C-alpha positions as semicolon CSV with decimal commas, in nm:
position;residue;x (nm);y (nm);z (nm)
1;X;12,619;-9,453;9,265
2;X;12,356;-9,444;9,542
3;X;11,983;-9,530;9,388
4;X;11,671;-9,362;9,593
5;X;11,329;-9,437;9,467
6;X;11,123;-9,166;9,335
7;X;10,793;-9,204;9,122
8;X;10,763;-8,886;8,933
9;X;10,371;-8,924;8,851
10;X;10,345;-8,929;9,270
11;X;10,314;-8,645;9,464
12;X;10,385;-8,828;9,773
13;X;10,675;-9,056;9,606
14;X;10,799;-8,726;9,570
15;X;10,778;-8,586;9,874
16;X;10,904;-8,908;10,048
17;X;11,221;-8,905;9,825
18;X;11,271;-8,556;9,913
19;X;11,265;-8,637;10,277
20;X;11,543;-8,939;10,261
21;X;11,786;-8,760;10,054
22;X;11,711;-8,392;10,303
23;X;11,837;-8,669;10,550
24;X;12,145;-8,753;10,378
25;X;12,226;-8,431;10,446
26;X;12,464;-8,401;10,133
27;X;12,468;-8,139;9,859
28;X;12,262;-8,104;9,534
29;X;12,496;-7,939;9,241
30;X;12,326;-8,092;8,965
31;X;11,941;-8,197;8,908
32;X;11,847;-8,334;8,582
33;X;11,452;-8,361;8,521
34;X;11,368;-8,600;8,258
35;X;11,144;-8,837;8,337
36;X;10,844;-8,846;8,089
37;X;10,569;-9,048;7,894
38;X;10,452;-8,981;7,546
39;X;10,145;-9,046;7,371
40;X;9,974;-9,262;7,624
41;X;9,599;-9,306;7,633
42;X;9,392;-9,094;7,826
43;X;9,433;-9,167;8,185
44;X;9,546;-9,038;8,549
45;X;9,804;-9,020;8,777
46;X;9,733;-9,121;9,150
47;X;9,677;-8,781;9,237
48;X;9,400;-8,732;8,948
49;X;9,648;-8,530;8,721
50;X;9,640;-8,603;8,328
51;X;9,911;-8,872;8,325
52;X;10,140;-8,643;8,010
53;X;10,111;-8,302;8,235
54;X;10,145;-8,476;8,592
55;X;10,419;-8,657;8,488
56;X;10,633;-8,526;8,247
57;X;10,580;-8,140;8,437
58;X;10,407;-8,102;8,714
59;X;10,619;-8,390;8,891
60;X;10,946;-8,197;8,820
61;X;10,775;-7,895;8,896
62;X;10,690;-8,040;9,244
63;X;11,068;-8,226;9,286
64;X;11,251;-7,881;9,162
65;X;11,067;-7,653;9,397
66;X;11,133;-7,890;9,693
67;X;11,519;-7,932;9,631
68;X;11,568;-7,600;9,589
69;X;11,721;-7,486;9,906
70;X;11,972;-7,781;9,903
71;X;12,079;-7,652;9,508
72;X;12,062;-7,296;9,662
73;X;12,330;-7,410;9,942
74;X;12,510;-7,634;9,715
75;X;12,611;-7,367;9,449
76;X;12,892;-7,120;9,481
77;X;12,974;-6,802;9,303
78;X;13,252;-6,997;9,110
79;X;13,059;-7,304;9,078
80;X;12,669;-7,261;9,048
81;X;12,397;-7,563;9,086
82;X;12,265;-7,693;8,784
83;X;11,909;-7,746;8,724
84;X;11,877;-7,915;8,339
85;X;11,501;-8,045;8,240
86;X;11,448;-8,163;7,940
87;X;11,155;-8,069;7,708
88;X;11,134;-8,154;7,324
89;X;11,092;-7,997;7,001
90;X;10,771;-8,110;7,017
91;X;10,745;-7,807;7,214
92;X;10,694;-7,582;6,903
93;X;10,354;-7,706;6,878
94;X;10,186;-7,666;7,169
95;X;9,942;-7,508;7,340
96;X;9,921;-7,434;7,644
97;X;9,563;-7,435;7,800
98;X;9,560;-7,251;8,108
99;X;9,127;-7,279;8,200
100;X;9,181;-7,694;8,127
101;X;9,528;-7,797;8,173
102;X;9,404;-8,183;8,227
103;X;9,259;-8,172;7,872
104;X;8,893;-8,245;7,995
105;X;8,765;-8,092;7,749
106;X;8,870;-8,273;7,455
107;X;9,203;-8,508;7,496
108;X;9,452;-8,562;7,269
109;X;9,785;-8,740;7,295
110;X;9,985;-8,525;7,071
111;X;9,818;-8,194;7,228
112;X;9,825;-8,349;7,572
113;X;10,247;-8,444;7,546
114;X;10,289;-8,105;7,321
115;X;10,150;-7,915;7,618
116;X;10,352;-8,100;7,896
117;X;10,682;-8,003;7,678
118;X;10,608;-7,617;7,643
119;X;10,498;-7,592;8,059
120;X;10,855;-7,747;8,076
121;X;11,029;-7,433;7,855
122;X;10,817;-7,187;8,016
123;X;10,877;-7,348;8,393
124;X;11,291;-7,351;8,312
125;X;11,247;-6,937;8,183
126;X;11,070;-6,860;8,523
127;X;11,235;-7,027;8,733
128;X;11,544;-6,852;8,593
129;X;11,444;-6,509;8,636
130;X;11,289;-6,639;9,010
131;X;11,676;-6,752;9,096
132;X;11,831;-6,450;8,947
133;X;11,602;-6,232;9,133
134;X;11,697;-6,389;9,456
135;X;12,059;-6,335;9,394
136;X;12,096;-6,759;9,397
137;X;12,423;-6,967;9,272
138;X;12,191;-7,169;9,054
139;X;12,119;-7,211;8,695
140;X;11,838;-7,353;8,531
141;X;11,813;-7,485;8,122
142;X;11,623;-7,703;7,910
143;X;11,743;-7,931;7,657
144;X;11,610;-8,059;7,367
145;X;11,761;-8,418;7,311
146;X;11,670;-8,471;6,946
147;X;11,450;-8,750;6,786
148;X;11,587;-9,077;7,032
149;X;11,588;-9,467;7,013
150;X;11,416;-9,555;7,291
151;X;11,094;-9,698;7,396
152;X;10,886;-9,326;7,453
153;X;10,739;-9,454;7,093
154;X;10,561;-9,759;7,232
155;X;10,193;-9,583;7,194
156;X;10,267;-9,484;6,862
157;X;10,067;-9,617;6,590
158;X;10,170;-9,991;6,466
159;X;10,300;-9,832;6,101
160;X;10,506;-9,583;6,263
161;X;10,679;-9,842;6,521
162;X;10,770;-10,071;6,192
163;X;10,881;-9,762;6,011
164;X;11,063;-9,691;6,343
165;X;11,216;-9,986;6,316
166;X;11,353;-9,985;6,021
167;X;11,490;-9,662;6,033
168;X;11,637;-9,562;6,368
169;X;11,974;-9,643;6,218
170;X;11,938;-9,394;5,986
171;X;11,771;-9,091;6,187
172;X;11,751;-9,236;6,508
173;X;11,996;-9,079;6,833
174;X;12,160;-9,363;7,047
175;X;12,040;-9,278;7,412
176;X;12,396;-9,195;7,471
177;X;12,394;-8,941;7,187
178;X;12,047;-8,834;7,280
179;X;12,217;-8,751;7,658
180;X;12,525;-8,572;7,497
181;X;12,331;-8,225;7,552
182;X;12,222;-8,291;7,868
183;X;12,549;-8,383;7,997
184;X;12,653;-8,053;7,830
185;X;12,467;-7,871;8,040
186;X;12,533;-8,000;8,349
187;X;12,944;-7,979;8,317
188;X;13,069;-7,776;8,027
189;X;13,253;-7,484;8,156
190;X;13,075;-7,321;7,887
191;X;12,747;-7,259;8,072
192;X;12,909;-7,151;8,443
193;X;12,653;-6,941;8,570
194;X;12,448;-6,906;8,267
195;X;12,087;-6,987;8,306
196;X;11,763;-6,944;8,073
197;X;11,880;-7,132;7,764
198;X;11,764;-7,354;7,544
199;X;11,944;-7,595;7,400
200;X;12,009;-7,803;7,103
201;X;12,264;-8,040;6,987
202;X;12,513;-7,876;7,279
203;X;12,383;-7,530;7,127
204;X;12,208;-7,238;7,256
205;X;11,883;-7,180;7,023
206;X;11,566;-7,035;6,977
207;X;11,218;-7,208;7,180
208;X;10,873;-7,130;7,105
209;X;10,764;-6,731;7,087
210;X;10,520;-6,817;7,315
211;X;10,779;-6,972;7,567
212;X;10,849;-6,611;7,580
213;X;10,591;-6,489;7,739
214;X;10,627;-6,382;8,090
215;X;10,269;-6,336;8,179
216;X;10,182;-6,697;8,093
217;X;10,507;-6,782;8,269
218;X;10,377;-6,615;8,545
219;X;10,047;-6,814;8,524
220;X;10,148;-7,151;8,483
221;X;10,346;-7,087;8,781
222;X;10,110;-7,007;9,006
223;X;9,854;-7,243;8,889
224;X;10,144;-7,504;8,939
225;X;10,176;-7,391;9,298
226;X;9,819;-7,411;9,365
227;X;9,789;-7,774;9,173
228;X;10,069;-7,914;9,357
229;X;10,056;-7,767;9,710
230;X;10,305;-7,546;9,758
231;X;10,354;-7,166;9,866
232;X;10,362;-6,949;9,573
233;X;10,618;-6,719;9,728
234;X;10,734;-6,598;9,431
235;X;10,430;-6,429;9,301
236;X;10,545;-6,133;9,479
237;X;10,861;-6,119;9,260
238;X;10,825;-5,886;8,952
């Protein structure tokens, strides 16, 4: 195990871990994006992103797009790159607000981490049809882990953390049981070559309708590109 340092609410941490491991020179078969925050206060990333949608997606929006020629050389026709990202069910209930995706306007954790969690699904259902289109050896999924023990729940409210406490025995995943999915999808034969899913409890299941829906795929994607820097090539895909 080899650590590099990357700061995932830093577009230049990002870029500068992108550079040393380009100069490692080694392949890329499996990315797994899941770093994330939840229910912080209002507040910004270096970069002047809303700390939930800069972290959580545009950072692994950012980190994807720039490894994607090493996954695109890594994967074979027998053995396709892995992209796996990692959303939540909390998915279900967001919005996504495409005129004020910092939530400006009116800020709310819960909207704010909801929204992060659906750019996530809809990011993973592009970017499949973007590597199919191109004919690549790479898959992308999302994964929802289930409700997990760990300390995301710090900005919850005080009642919740002692209800937390004295139930995560009960309903509570171990991290290890909260990673069983996402290991799924990066090694089960299962999933060789298949791309677009979402999954739950090492299951293929159903996302938000609105995850769906290609035109507001389309536009995230693009407004991604433009919010992060980078060529938005594919727009001339269908």
């Amino acid at each position: 195990v080899e650590f590099l340092y990357c700061d995932l609410a830093s577009m230049k941490s990002i870029r500068q871990f992108v550079r040393q491991f380009r100069a490692k020179n080694c392949p890329l078969h499996v990315l797994v994006n899941n770093a994330g925050v939840m229910l912080v206060p209002e507040r910004k990333t270096e970069d002047g992103f809303e700390e939930h949608f800069g972290l959580n997606y545009l950072g692994h929006f950012l980190l994807t797009n720039l490894l994607l020629d090493a996954l695109k050389q890594s994967g074979t026709h027998s053995h396709n790159a892995r992209i796996i990202t990692v959303s939540s069910a909390t998915h279900y209930v967001g919005k996504l607000h495409l005129n004020d995706l910092q939530s400006r306007c009116s800020y709310s954790p819960h909207g704010a981490y909801a929204q992060s969690k659906l750019a996530l699904v809809l990011f993973t259902y592009r970017l499949q049809h973007l590597l199919t289109a191109n004919g690549s050896h790479v898959t992308a999924n999302v994964v929802d882990p289930g409700v997990v023990n760990t300390d995301l729940y710090q900005h919850v409210f005080w009642v919740v953390k002692v209800v937390k406490w004295m139930t995560a025995w009960l309903f509570f995943k171990t991290p290890e049981e909260g990673a069983s999915t996402t290991i799924y999808a990066a090694v089960s034969p299962e999933l060789e070559g298949v791309g677009g899913c979402y999954l739950y409890n090492e299951e293929r299941t159903k996302s938000a309708d609105l995850a769906y829906d290609e035109e507001l795929q389309r536009r995230l994607w693009t407004e991604s590109c433009k919010m992060v820097g980078i060529s938005d090539e594919a727009s001339r895909l269908p």
